[in-house]
Coordinates of C-alpha atoms and ligand atoms in Angstrom, one line a residue:
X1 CA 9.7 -9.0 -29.5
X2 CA 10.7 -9.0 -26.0
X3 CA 13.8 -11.4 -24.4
X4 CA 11.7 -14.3 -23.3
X5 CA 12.8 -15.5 -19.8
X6 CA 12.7 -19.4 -19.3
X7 CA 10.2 -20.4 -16.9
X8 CA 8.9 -23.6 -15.5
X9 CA 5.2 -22.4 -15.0
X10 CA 2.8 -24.4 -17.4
X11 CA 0.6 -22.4 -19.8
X12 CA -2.5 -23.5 -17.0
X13 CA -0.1 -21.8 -14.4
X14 CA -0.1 -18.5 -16.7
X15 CA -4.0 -18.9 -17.6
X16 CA -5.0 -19.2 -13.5
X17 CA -3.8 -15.2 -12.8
X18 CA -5.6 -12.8 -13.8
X19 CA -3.0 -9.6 -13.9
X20 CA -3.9 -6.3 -12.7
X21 CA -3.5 -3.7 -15.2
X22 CA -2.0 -6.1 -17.5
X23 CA -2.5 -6.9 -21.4
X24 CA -2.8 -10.7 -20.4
X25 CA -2.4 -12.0 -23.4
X26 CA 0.6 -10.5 -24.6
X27 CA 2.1 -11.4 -21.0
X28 CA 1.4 -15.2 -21.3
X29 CA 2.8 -15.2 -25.1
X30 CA 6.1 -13.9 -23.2
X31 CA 6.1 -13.6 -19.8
X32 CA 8.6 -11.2 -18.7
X33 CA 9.5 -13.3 -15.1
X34 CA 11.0 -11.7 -12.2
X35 CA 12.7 -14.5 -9.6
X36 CA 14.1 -11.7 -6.9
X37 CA 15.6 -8.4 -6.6
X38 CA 18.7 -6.7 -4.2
X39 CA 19.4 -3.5 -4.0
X40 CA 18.6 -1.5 -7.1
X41 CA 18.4 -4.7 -9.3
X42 CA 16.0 -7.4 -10.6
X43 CA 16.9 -10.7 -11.5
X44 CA 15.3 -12.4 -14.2
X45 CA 14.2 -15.9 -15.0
X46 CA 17.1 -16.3 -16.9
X47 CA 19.5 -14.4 -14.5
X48 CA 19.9 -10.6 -16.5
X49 CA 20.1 -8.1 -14.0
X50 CA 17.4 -5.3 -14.9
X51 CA 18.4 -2.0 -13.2
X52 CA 14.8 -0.9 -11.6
X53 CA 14.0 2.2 -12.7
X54 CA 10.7 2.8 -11.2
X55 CA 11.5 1.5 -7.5
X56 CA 8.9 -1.4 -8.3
X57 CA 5.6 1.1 -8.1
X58 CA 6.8 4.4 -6.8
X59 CA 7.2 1.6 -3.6
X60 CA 10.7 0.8 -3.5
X61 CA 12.9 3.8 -2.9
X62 CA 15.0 2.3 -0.6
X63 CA 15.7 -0.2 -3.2
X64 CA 15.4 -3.9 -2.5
X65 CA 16.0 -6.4 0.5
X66 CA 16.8 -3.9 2.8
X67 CA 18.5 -5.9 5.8
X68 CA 16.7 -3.5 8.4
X69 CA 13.5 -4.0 6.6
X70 CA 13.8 -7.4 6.6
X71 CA 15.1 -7.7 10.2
X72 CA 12.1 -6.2 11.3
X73 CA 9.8 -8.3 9.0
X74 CA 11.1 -11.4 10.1
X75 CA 11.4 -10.8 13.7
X76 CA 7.6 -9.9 13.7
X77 CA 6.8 -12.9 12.0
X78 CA 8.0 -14.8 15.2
X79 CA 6.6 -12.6 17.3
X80 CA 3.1 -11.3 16.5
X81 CA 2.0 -12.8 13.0
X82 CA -1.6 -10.9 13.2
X83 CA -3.1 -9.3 16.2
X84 CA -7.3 -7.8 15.8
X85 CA -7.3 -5.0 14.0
X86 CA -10.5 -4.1 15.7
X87 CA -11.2 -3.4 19.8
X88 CA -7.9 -4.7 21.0
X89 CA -4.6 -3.1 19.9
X90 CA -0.5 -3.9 19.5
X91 CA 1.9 -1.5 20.0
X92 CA 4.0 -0.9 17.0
X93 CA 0.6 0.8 15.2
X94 CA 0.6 3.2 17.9
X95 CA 4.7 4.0 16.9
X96 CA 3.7 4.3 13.7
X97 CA 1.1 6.5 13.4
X98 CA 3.3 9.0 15.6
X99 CA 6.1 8.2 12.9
X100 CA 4.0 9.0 9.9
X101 CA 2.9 12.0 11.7
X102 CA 6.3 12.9 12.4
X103 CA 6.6 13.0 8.5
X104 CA 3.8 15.2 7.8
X105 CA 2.9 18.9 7.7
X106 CA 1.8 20.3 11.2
X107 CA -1.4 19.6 12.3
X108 CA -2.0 16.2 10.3
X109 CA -1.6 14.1 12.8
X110 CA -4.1 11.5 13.2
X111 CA -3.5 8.4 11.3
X112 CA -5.9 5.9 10.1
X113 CA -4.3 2.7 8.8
X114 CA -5.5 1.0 5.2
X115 CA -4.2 -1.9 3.4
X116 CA -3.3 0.2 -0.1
X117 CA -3.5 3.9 -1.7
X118 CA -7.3 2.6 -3.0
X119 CA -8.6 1.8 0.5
X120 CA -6.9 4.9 2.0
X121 CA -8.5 7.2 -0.6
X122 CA -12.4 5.4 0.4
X123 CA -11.3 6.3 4.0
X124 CA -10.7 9.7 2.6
X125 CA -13.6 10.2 0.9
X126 CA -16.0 8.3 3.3
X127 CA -14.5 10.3 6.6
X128 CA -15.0 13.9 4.6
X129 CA -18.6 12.8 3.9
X130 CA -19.3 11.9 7.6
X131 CA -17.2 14.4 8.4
X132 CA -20.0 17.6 7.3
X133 CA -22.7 15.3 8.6
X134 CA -21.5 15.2 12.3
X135 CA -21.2 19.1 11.7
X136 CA -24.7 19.1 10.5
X137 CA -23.7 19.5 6.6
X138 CA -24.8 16.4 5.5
X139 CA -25.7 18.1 2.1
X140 CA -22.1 18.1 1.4
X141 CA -21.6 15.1 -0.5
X142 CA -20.6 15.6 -4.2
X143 CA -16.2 15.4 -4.7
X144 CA -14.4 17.4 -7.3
X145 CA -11.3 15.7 -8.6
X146 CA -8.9 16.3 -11.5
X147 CA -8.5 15.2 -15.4
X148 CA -5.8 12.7 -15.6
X149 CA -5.7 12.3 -11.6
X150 CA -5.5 8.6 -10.3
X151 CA -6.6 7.4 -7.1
X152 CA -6.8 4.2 -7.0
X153 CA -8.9 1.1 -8.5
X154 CA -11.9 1.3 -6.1
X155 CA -15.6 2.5 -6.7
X156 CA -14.4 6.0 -5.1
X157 CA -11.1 5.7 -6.8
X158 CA -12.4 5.5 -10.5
X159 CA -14.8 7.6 -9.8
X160 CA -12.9 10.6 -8.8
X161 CA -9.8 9.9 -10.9
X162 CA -9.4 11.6 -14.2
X163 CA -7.9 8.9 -16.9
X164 CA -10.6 7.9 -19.3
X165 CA -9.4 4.1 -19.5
X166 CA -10.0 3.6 -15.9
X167 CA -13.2 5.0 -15.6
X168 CA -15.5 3.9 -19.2
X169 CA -16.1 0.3 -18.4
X170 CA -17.5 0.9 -15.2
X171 CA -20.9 2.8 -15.2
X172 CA -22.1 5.4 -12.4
X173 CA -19.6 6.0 -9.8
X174 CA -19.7 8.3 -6.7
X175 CA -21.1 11.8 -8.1
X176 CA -18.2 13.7 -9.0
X177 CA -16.9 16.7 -11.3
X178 CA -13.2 16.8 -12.4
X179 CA -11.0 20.0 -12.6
X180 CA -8.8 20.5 -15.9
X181 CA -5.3 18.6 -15.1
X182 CA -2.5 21.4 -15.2
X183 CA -0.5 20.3 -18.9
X184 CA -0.8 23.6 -20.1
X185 CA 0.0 23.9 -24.1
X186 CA 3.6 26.3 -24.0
X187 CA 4.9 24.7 -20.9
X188 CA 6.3 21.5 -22.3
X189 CA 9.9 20.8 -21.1
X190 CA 9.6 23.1 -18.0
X191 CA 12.2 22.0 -15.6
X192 CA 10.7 21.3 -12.2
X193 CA 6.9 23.3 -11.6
X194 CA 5.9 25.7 -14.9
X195 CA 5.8 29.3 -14.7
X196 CA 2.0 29.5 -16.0
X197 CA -1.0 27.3 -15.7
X198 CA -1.8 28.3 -12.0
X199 CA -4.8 30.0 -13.3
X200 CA -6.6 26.4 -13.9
X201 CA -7.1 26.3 -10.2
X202 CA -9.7 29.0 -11.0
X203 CA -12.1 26.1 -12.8
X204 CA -12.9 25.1 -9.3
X205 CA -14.4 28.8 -8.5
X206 CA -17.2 27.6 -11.7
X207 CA -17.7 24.5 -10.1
X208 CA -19.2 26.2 -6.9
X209 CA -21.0 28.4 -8.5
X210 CA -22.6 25.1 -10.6
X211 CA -22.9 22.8 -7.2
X212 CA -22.7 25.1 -4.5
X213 CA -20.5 24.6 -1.7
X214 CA -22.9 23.4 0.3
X215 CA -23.2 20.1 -1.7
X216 CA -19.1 19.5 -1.9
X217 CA -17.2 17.5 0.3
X218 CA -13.9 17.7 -0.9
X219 CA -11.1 18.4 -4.1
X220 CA -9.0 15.1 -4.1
X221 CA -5.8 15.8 -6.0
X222 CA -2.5 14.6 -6.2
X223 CA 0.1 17.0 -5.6
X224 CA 1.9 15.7 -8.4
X225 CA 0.1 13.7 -10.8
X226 CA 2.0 9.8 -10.9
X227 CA 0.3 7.6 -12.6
X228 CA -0.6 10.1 -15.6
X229 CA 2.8 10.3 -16.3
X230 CA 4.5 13.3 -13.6
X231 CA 2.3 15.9 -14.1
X232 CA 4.2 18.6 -11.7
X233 CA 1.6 21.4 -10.5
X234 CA 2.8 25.2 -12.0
X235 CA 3.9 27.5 -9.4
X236 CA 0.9 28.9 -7.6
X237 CA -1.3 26.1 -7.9
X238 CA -1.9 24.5 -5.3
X239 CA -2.0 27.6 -3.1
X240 CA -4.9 28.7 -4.8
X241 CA -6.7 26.0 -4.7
X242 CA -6.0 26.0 -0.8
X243 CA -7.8 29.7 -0.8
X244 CA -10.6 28.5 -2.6
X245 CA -10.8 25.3 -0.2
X246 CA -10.5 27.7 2.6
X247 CA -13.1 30.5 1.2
X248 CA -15.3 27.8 1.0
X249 CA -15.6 25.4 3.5
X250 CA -14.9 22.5 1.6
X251 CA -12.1 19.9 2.6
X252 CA -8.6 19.3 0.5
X253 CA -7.2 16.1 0.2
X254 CA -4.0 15.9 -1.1
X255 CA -3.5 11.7 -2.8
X256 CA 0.2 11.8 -2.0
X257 CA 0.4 7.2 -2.4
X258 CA 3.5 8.5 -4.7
X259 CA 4.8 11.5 -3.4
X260 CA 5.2 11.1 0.5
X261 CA 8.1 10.3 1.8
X262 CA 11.1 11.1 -0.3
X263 CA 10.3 10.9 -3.8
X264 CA 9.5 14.7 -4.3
X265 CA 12.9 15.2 -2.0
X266 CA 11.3 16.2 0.7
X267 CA 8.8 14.5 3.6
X268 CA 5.8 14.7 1.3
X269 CA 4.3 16.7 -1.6
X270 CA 2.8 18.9 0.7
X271 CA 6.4 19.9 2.0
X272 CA 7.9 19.8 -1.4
X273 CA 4.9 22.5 -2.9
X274 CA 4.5 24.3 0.9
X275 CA 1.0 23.7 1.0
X276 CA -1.0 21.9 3.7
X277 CA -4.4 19.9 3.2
X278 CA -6.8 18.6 5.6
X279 CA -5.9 15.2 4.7
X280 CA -3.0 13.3 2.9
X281 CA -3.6 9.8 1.7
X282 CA -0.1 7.6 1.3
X283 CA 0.7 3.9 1.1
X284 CA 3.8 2.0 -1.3
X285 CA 6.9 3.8 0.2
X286 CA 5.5 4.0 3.9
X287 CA 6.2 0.1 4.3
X288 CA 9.4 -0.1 0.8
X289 CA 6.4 -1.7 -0.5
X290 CA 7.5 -4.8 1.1
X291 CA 4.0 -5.5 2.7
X292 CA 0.9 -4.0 1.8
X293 CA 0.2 -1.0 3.6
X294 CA -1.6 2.5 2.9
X295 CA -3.0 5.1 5.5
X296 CA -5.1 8.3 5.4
X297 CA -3.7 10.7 7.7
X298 CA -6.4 13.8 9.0
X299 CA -5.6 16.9 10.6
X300 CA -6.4 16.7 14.1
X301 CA -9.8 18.9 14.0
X302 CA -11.3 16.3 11.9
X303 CA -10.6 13.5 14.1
X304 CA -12.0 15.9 17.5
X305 CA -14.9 16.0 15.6
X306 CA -15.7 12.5 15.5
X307 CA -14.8 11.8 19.1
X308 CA -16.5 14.5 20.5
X309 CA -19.5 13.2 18.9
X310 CA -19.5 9.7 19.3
X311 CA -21.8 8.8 22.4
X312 CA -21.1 6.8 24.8
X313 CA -17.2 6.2 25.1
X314 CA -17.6 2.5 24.2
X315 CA -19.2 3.2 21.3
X316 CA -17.5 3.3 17.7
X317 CA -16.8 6.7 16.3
X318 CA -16.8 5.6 12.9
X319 CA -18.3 2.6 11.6
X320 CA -15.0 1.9 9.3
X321 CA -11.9 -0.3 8.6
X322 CA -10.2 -2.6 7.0
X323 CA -9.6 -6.7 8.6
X324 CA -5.9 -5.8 8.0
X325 CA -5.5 -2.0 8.9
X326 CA -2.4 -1.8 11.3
X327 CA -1.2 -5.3 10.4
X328 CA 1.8 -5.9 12.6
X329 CA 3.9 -6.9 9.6
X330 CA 3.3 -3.8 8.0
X331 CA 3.4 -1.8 11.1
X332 CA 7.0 -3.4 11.8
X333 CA 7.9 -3.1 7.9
X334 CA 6.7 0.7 8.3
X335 CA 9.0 1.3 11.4
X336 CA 11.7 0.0 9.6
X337 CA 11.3 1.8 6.3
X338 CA 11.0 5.3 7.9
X339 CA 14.0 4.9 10.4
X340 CA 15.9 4.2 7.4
X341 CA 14.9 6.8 5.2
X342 CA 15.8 9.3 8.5
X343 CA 18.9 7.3 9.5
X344 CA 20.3 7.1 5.9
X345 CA 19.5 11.0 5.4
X346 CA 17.5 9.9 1.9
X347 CA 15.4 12.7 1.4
X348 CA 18.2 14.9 1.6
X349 CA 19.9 12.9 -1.0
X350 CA 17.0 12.8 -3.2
X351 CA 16.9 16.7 -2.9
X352 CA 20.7 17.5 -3.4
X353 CA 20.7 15.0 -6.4
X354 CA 17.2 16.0 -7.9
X355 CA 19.1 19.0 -10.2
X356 CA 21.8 15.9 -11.8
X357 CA 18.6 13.6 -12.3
X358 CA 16.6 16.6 -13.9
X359 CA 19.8 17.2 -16.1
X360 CA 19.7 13.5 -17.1
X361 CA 15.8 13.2 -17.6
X362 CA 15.9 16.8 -20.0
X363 CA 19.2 15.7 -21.9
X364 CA 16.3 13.5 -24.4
X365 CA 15.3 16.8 -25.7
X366 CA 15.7 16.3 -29.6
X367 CA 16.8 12.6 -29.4
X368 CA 13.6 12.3 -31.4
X369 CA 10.7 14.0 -32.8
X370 CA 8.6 11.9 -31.1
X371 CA 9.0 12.9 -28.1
X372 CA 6.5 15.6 -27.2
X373 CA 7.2 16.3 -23.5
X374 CA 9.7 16.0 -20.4
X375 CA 9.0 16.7 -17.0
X376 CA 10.3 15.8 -13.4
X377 CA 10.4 16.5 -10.0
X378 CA 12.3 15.5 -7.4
X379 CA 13.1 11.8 -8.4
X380 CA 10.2 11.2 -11.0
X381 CA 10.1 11.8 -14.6
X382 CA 7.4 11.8 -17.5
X383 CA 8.3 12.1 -20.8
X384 CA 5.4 12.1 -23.6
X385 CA 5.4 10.2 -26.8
X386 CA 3.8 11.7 -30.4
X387 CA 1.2 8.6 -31.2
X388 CA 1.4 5.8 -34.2
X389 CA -0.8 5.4 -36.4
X390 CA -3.6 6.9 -33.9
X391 CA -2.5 4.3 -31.0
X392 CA -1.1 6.4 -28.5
X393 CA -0.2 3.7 -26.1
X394 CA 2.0 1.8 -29.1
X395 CA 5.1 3.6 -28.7
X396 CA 6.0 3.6 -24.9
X397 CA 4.9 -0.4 -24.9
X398 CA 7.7 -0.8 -27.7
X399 CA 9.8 1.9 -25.9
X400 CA 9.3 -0.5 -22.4
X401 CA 10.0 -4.0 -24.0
X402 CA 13.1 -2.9 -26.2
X403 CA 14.5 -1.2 -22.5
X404 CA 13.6 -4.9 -21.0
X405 CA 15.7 -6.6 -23.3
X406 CA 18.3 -3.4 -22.8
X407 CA 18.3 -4.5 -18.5
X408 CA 15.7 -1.9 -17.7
X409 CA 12.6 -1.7 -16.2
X410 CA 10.6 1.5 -16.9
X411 CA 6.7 2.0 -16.7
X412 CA 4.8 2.7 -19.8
X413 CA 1.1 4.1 -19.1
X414 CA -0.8 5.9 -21.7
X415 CA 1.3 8.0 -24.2
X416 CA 4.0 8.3 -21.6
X417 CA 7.1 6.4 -20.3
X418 CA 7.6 6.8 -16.7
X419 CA 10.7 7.2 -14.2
X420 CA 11.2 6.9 -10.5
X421 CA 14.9 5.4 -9.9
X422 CA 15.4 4.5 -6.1
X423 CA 16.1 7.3 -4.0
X424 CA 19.8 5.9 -3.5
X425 CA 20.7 6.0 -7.3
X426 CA 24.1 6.5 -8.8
X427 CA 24.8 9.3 -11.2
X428 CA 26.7 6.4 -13.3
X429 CA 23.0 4.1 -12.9
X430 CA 21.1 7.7 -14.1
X431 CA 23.2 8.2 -17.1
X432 CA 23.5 4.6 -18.5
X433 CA 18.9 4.2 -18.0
X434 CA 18.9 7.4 -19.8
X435 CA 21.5 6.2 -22.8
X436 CA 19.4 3.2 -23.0
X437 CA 15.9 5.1 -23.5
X438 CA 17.7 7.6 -26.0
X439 CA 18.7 4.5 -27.3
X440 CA 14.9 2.5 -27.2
X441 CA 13.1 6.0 -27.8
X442 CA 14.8 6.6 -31.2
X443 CA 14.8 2.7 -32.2
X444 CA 10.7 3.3 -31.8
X445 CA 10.6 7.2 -33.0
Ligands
LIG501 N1 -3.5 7.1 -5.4 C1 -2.4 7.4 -6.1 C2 -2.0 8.8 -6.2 C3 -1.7 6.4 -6.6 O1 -0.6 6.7 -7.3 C4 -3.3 4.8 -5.7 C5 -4.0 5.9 -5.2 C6 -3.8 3.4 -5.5 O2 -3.0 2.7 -4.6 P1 -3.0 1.1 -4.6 O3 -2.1 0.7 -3.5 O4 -4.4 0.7 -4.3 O5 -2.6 0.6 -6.0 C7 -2.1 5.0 -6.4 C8 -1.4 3.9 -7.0 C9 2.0 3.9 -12.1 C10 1.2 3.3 -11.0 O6 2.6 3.3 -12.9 C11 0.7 4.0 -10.0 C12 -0.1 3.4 -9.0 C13 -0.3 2.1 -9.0 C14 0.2 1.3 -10.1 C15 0.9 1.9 -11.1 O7 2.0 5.1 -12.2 N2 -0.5 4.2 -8.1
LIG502 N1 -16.3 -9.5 2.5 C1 -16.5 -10.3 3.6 C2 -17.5 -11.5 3.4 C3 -15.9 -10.1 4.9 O1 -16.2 -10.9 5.9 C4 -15.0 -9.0 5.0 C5 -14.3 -8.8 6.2 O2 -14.5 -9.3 7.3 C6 -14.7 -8.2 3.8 C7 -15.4 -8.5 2.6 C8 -13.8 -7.1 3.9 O3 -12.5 -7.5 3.9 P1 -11.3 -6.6 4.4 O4 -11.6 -6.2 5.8 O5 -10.0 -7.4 4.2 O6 -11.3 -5.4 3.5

């Protein structure tokens, strides 16, 4: 169905790769091949250009081949190609984590470097564990996470995430219990956060009474749900679950791998929804997603605790990391990524152009019956699609091909079609994607 790029690779080639979250065999009947990318634009096989219009993975905001980025990539390459990541140090780690910090809510300020959003939500998760032990709460071991939330492929990841397809193949996972996600029936096409639906932060007040405080470690949400298809949290949401956090001694840990650093139009979810957790997890646009990267950032109480209890000062404080946390390459990718974001002003053009993008995005309303749901925020959209014939992920699969063969790339996950166009995005670039999906979205509805 789908324009077939030319490509040299043998069917043996194709066979050798296993692709992550990929229907495999559908790829290697038509593999849809990518040879590079500038700016806000793929390049095929064949040599179509394919507009971009979810910056890779929520990774790319700044678009592609950024000259600073790469500047800074290769000149690190020559320099320092991989230095310990454990007992000895380089600097740029060190300007980093001051960077990242420099991004984040007051307080959060300690910055432990990961290799992806999965690894930096297991830091997450492990650090709050050993965090209530060192306090001598080392009952407090059970997480509470959220239907539809993703956080990652990991053990911890699946086990606290919310979409049934990740989690049914795998078994027992970490012991966890999973507030209701916020798509409350009546709020479909709210612009922005929904008036109603705040009350669903109230679930967690019956899953304390049912565990008890003193055996939870932590609520591990994202602010906005990605990977679900932009699930934006009503008003009053996330405040509340803050004052039940708070009331209860139990830790918040806002998954922000898609929403820190510009795509909400401001520095991270956190900023965007004014509410401040004990520990933000990131990754994809912290290095452009040019090099892998992730990082779970703790407020500074958190970290005092572990140092102030670690014995003898040669001794580790926490038996944890990753051969590849604070890779140089990354580290020097990271720099450059973040002073461009600042030096380019990008998060204030994602904000001042967030109301044209969420004019775009809603203008689908009654292109077709089958679409069930809009939502956006910042520079993200979800729409919803009614299911065929009981296959609910039919539709946005068609919907993605047919916008392939238009010269756009859009995500299709469950029954949604996602968006997330680079942060520096022309209003002309916003209006021709959405033309096309009207376009794909009624061919399929
Ligand atoms: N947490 C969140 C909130 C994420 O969005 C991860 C953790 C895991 O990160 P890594 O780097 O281990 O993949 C993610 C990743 C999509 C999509 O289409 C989203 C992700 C990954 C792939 C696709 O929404 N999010
Ligand atoms: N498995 C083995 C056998 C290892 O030696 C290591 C790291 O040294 C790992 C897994 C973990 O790899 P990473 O540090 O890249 O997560």
């Amino acid at each position: 169905m789908s324009h077939i790029a030319k490509t040299n690779l043998t069917q043996a080639q194709l066979d050798a790769h296993w692709m992550a979250y990929t229907g495999n065999r559908e790829f290697k009947k038509d593999p849809r091949i990518i040879s590079t990318a500038s700016g806000h634009y793929y390049t095929d096989a064949d040599g179509r250009q394919i507009f971009d219009g979810l910056s890779g993975l929520w990774t790319c905001g700044l678009g592609h081949s950024v000259p600073a980025i790469n500047e800074a990539v290769a000149n690190q390459v020559k320099t320092l190609d991989y230095s310990p990541a454990f007992q000895f140090g380089h600097e740029k780690s060190f300007q980093l984590a001051e960077k990242i910090s420099d991004f984040m809510p007051a307080g959060l300020n300690r910055v432990f470097f990961t290799g992806s959003g999965s690894e930096s939500v297991d830091t997450a998760l492990k650090v709050a564990r050993a965090y209530w032990r060192k306090k001598g709460l080392g009952t407090k071991t059970k997480f509470i996470g959220r239907a539809k939330g993703y956080h990652g492929a990991g053990i911890s990841g699946f086990s606290v995430g919310g979409i049934p397809a990740n989690r049914i193949l795998y078994g027992q996972g970490l012991e966890s219990y999973h507030l209701p996600h916020t798509q409350v029936p009546g709020t479909e096409f709210s612009k922005g956060m929904a008036d109603t639906g705040k009350e669903r932060a109230e679930d967690l007040l019956n899953m304390i009474a049912m565990h008890d405080a003193s055996n939870i470690a932590a609520v591990i949400v994202e602010p906005m749900s990605g990977s679900a298809g932009v699930i934006v949290p009503p008003k009053g949401y996330l405040q509340r679950l803050r004052e039940i956090c708070d009331q209860h001694n139990i830790l918040l840990i806002f998954d922000e791998v898609i929403t820190a650093f510009g795509r909400m139009g401001a520095q991270s979810g956190s900023e965007a929804f004014g509410v401040t957790p004990d520990v933000i997890t990131m990754a994809k646009q912290v290095t452009n997603g040019v090099i892998p990267m992730g990082a779970a950032v703790f407020k500074q109480e958190i970290y005092d605790t572990f140092m102030d209890t670690g014995g003898a000062d040669y001794m580790l404080e926490i038996p944890h990391g990753y051969t590849y946390s604070a890779h140089p390459i990354a580290c020097a990718a990271g720099l450059a990524s973040l002073e461009t974001i600042r030096s380019q002003g990008l998060i204030e053009r994602v904000n001042q152009m967030s109301p044209v993008w969420e004019k775009y995005v809603h203008s689908l309303k009654g292109a077709s019956d089958a679409i069930t749901d809009i939502r956006n925020y910042g520079f993200a959209a979800g729409i919803t699609l009614a299911a065929v014939d009981g296959e609910p992920a039919k539709r946005p699969y068609q919907i993605a091909m047919s916008m392939w063969d238009k010269g756009y790339y859009v995500r299709y996950g469950g029954d949604t079609i996602q968006l997330a166009p680079p942060f520096t995005t022309e209003e002309s670039e916003m209006s021709s994607l959405i033309d096309a999906l009207g376009e794909s979205i009624k061919k399929f509805g």
